[in-house]
Short mmCIF file of C-alpha atoms in Angstrom, two decimals:
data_model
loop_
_atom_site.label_atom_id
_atom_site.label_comp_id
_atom_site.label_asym_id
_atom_site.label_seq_id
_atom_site.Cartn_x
_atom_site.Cartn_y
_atom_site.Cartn_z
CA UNK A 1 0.00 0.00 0.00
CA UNK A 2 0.62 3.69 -0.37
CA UNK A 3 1.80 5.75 3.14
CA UNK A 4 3.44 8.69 3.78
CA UNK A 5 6.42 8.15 6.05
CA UNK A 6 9.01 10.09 7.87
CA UNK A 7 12.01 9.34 9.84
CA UNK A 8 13.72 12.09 11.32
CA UNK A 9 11.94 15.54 12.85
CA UNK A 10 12.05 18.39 10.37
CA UNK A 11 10.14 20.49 7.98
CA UNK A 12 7.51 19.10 5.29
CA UNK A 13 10.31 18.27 3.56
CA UNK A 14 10.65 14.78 5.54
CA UNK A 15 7.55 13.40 4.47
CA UNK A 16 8.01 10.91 1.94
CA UNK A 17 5.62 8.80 -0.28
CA UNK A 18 6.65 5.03 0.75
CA UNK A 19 5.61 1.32 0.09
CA UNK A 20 4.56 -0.22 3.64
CA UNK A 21 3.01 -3.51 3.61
CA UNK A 22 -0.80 -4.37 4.61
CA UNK A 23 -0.86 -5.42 8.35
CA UNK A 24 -3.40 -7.75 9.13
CA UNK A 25 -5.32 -6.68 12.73
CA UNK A 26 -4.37 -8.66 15.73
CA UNK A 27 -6.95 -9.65 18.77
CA UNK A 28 -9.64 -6.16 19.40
CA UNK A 29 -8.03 -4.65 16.19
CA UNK A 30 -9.84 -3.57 13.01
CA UNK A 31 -7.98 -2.51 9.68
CA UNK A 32 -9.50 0.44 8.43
CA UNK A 33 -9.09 1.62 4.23
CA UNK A 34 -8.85 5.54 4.45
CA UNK A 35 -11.10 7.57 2.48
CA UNK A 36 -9.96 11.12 3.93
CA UNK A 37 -7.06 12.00 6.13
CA UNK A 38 -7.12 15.02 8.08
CA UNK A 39 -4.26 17.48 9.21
CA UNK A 40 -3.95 19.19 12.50
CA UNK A 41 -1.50 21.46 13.93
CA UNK A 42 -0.57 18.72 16.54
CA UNK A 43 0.53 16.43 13.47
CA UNK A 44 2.68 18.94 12.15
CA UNK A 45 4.14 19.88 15.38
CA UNK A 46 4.91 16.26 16.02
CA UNK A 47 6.78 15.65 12.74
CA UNK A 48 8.68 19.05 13.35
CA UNK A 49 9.90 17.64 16.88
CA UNK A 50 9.53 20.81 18.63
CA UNK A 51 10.34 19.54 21.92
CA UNK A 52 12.96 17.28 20.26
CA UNK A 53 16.75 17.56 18.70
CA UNK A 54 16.11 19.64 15.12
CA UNK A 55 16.73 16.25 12.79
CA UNK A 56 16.93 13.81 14.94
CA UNK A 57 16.13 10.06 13.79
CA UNK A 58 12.78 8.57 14.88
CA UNK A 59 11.18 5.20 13.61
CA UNK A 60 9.54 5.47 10.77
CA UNK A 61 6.33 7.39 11.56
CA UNK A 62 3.14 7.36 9.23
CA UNK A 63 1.86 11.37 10.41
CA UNK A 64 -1.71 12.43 10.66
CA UNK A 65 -4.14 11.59 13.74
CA UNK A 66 -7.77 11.93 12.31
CA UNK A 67 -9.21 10.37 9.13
CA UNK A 68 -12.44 8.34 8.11
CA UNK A 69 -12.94 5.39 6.00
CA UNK A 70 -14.91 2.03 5.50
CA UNK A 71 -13.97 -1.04 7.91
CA UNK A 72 -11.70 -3.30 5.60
CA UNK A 73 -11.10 -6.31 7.86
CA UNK A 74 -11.40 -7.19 11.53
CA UNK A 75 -9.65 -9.22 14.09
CA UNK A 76 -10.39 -12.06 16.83
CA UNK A 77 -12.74 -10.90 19.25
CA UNK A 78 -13.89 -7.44 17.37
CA UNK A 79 -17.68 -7.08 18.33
CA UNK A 80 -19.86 -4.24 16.54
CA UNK A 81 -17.70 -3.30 13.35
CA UNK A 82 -17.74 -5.32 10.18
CA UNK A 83 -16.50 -4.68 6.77
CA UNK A 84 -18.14 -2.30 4.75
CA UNK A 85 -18.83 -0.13 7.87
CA UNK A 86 -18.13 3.31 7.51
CA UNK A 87 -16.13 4.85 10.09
CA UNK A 88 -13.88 7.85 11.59
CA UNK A 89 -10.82 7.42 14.28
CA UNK A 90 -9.76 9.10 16.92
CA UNK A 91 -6.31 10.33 17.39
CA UNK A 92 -5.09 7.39 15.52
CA UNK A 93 -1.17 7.83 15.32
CA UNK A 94 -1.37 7.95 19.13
CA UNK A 95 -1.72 4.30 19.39
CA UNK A 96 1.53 3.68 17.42
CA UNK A 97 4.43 5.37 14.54
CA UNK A 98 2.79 3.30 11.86
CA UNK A 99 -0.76 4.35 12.45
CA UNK A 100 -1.68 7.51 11.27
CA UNK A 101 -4.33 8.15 8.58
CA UNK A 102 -1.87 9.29 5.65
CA UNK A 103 -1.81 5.48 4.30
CA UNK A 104 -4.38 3.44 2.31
CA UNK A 105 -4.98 1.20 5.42
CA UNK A 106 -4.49 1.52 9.35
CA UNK A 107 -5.14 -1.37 11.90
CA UNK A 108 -6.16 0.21 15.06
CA UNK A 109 -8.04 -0.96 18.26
CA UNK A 110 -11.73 -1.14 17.70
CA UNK A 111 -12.24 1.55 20.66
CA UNK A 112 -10.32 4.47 18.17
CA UNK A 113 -13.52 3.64 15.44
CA UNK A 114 -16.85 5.85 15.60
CA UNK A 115 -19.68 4.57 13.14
CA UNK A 116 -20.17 7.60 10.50
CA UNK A 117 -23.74 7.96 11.13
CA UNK A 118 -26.09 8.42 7.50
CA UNK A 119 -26.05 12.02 6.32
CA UNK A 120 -22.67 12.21 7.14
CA UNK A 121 -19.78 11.77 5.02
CA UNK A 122 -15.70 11.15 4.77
CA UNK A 123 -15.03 14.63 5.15
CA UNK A 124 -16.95 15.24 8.58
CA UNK A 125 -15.25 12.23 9.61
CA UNK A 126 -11.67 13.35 9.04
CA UNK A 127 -11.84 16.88 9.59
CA UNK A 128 -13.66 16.77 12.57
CA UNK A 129 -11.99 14.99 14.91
CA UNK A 130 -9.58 16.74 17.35
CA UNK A 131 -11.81 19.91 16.23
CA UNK A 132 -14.80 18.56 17.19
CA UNK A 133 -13.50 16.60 20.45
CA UNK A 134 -11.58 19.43 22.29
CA UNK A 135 -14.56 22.51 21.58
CA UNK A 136 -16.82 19.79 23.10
CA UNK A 137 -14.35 18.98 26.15
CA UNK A 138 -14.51 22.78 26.31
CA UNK A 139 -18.07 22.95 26.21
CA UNK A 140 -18.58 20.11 29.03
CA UNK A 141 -15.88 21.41 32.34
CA UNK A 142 -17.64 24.47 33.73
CA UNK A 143 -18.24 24.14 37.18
CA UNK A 144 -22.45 24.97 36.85
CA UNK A 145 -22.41 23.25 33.02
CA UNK A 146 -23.61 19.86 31.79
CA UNK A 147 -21.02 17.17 31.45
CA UNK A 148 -22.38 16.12 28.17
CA UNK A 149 -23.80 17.80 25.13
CA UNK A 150 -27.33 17.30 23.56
CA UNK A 151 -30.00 19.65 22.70
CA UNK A 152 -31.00 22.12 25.25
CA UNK A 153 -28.09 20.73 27.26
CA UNK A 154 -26.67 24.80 27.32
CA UNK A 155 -30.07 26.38 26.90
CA UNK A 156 -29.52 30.06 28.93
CA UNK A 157 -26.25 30.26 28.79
CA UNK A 158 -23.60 32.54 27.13
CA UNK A 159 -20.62 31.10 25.56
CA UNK A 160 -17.46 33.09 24.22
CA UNK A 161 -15.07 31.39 21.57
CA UNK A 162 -11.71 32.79 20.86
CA UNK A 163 -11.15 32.83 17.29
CA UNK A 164 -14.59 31.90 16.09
CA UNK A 165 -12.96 31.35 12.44
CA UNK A 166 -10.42 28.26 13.43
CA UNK A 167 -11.48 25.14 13.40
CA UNK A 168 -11.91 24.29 17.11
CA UNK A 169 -13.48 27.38 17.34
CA UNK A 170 -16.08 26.89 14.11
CA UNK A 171 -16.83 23.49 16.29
CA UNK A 172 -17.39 24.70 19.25
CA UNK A 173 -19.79 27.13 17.92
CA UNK A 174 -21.78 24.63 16.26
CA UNK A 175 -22.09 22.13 19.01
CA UNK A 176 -22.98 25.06 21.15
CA UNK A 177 -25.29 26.39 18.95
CA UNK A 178 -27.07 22.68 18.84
CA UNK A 179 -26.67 22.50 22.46
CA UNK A 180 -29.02 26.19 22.66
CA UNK A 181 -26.56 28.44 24.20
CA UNK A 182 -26.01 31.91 22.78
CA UNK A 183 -22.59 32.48 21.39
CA UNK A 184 -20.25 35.40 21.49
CA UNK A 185 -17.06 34.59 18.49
CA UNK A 186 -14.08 37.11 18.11
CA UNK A 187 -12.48 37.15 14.96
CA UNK A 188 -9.24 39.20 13.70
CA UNK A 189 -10.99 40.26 9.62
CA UNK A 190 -14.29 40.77 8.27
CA UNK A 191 -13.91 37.32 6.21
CA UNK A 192 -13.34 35.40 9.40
CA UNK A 193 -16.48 36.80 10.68
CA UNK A 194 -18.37 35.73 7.63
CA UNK A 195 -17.57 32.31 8.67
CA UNK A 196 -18.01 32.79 11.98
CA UNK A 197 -21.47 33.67 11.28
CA UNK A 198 -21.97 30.68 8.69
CA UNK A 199 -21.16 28.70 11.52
CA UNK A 200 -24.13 29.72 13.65
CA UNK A 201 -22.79 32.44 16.00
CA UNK A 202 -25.47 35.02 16.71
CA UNK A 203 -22.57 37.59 17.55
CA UNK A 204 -19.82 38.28 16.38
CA UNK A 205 -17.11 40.91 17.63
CA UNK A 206 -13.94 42.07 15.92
CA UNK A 207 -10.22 42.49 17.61
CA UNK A 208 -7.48 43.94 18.70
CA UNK A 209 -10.00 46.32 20.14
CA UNK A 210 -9.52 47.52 23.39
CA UNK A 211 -12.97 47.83 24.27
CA UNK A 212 -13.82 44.53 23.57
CA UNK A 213 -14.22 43.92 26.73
CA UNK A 214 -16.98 46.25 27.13
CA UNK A 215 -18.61 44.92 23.89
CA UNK A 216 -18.74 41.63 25.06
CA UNK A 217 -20.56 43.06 28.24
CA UNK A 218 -23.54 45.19 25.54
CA UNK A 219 -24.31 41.23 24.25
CA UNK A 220 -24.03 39.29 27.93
CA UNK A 221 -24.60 42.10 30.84
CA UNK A 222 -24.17 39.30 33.62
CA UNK A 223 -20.76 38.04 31.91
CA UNK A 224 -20.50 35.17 30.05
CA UNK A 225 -20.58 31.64 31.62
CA UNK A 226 -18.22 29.95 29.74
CA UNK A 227 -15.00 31.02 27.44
CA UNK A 228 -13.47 28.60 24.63
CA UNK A 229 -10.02 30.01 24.09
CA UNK A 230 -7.06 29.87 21.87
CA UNK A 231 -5.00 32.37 23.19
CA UNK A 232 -4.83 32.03 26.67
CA UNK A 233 -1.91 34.59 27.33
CA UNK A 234 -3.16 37.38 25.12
CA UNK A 235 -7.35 36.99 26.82
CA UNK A 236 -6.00 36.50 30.10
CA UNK A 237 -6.68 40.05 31.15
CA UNK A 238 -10.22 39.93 29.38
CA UNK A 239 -11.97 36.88 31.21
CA UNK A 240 -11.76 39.07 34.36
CA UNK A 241 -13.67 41.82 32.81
CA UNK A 242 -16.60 39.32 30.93
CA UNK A 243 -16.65 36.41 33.25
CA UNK A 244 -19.87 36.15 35.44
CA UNK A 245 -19.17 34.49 38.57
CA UNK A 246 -18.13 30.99 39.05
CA UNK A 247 -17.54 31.30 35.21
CA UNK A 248 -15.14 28.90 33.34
CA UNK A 249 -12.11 29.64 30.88
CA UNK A 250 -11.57 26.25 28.83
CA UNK A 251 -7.96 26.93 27.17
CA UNK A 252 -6.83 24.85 24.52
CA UNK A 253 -4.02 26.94 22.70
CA UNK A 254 -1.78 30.15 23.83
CA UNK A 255 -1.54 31.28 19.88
CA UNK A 256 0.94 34.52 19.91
CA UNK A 257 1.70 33.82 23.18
CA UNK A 258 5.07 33.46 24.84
CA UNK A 259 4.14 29.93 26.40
CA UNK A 260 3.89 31.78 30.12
CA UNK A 261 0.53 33.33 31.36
CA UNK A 262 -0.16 35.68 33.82
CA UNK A 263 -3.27 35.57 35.75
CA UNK A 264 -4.63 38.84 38.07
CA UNK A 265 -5.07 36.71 41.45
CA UNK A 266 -7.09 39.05 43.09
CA UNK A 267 -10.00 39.58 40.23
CA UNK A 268 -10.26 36.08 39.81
CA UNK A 269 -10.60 35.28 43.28
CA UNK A 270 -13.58 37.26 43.92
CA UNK A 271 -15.13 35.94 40.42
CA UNK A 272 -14.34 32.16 41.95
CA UNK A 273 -13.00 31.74 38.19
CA UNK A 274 -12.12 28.13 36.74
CA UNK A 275 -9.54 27.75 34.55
CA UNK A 276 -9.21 24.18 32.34
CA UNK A 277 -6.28 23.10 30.74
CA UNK A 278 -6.93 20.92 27.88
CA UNK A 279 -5.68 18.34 25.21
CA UNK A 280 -7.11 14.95 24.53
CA UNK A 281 -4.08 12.96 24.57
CA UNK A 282 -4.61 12.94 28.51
CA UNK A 283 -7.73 13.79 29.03
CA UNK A 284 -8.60 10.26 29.26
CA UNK A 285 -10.51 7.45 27.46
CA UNK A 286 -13.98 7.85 29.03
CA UNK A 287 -13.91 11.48 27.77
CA UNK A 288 -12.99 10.81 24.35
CA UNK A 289 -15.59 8.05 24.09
CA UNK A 290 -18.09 10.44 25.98
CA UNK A 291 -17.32 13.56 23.21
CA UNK A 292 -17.10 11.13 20.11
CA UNK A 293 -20.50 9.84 21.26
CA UNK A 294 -21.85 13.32 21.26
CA UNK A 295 -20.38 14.52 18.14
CA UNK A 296 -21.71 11.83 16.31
CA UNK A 297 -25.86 12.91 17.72
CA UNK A 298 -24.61 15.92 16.33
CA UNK A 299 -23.47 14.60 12.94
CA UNK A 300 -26.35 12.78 12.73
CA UNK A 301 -28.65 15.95 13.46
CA UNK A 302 -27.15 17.57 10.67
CA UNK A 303 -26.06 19.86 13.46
CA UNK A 304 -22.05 19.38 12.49
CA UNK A 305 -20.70 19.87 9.23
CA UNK A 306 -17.75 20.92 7.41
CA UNK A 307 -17.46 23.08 4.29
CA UNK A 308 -17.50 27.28 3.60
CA UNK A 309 -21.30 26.99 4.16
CA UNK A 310 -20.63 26.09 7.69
CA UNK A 311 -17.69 28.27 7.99
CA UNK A 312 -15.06 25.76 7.26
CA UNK A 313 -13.19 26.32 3.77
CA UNK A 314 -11.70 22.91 2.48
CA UNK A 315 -8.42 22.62 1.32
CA UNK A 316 -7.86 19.05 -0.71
CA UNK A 317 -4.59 17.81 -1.35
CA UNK A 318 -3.68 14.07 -2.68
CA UNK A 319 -1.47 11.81 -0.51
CA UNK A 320 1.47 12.25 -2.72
CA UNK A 321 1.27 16.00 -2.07
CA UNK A 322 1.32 15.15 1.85
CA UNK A 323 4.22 17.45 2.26
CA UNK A 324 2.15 20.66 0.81
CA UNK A 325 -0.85 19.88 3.29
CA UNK A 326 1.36 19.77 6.12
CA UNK A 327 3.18 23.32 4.82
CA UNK A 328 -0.84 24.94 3.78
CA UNK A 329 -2.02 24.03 7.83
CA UNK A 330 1.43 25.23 9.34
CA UNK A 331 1.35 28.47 7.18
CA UNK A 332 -2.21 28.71 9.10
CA UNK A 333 -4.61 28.40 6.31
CA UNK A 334 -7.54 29.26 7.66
CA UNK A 335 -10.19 26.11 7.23
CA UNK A 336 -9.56 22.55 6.81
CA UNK A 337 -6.58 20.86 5.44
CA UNK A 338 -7.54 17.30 4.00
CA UNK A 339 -5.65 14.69 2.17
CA UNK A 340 -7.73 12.42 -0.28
CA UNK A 341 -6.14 9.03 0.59
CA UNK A 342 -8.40 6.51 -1.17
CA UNK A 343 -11.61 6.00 -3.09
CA UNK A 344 -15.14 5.93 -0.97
CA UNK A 345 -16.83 2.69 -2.99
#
């Protein structure tokens, strides 16, 4: 089969079109024939080794965590997936180098497979995966919120998402939105708000602005109950001023940040202000099966979708051309990067 390998950390430039053979899935293992790989800053910074020796060897690696595709073959004790069963995977290259999506075929453990539900196609399933699962472990931590999404589930409450226009934000708009809370989305241009709004945000509020804080407070007079943020360092100074009490910060990413945040002790004290840290990689496996079972109501509502009429441009690249998807998503395309792997007959 086709897969896109590297071997060493580095730039694009490592990723090379390779020959690997077919595994064959052991005991709770299903091999999965890729329709659609997704990319993700996390695969990017992975193959770049940020936090590793510039060029140093690794095993060979088969990049990319999310993708979707149709149930090829399945292993010894595999109950609920057969062939022909279309599917998406979450964070797949965590369970091992040779498992990410940007290959034909992946075997992975039966618990990394989500059924596709009808309505829903390859796309949804590859480029909403670590999207869709960290807006909705934002969505779920507050203190006075629900611990799962459905409809209703955030009915009278105010949500504000950082960067309404990026792709954990678009999500986390749209499963709020389903879930009935009102949503507040900042955006940095006029065309990000246009997909901000496509994505279901009844508000929508421009920055830098140094009154934003104030703006925010015009749309949600008692604060806002929950934040879904992306730039933790640059905000941290404007939760105090639109937080209600006991409200929640859920930060995901410190974009144009230094990596260090400062936090005003005092005004957070008297708001009783939560702050989660997230990433899936530890949130643990009873969340991830708890947010891919919600995403997938969602997906099957029609309430999730990808695509510049839900605010999410698509950017297609074939798996030779690997290299330029990972370059177009580190560059910071705005939309979705996907890689068409295979056919979906």
């Amino acid at each position: 089969m086709k897969a896109v390998v590297y071997r060493r950390h580095g730039g694009p430039e490592v990723l090379e079109l390779s020959e690997r053979a077919v595994a064959d899935p052991g005991p709770g293992e299903v091999r999965v024939r890729i329709v659609v790989s997704g990319v993700n800053p996390t695969d990017w910074k992975a193959r770049a080794g940020l936090r590793a020796e510039p060029g140093a060897d690794v095993p060979e690696t088969v990049p990319n965590q999310d993708g979707a595709g149709v149930v090829d073959a399945v292993g010894p004790d595999v109950t609920g997936f057969a062939p022909g069963d279309r599917v998406w995977v979450i964070l797949a290259g965590a369970y091992g180098p040779g498992s990410g999506t940007a290959q034909e075929y992946t075997v992975l453990p039966a618990g990394k497979l989500v059924r596709l539900p009808d309505g829903a196609g390859f796309d949804e399933g590859a480029g909403l995966g670590i999207p869709a699962l960290t807006a909705h472990r934002a969505l779920t931590v507050a203190e006075d919120g629900p611990s799962r999404l459905s409809p209703g589930a955030l009915a009278g409450r105010t949500v504000l998402v950082s960067g309404g226009a990026g792709a954990v934000g678009n999500a986390a708009i749209q499963l709020a939105r389903w879930a009935g809370a009102t949503v507040i989305a900042t955006v940095s241009s006029e065309e990000k708000a246009a997909l901000a709004r496509a994505a279901g945000t009844q508000h929508v509020l421009r920055y830098p602005d140094p009154e934003l804080g104030a703006r925010i407070r015009e749309v949600a007079p008692d604060g806002v109950d929950l934040v879904v943020e992306v730039a933790m360092g640059v905000n941290a100074r404007l939760h105090t001023e639109v937080l209600r009490p006991r409200g929640t910060v859920a930060a995901y990413g410190d974009d144009r940040g230094t990596g260090t945040v400062s936090l005003d002790f005092g005004a957070n004290l008297l708001l009783n202000a939560r702050y989660q840290f997230l990433v899936l990689y530890t949130v643990g496996e009873d969340k991830l099966r708890a947010g891919a079972e919600d995403v997938t109501a969602a997906l099957a509502d029609g309430a999730l979708r990808v695509g510049e009429d839900r605010g999410v441009p698509l950017h297609r690249f074939s798996l030779a051309d690997t290299a330029k998807a990972h370059a177009a998503s580190e560059d910071g395309i705005t939309g979705k990067v996907l890689i068409d792997v295979g056919p979906a007959d």
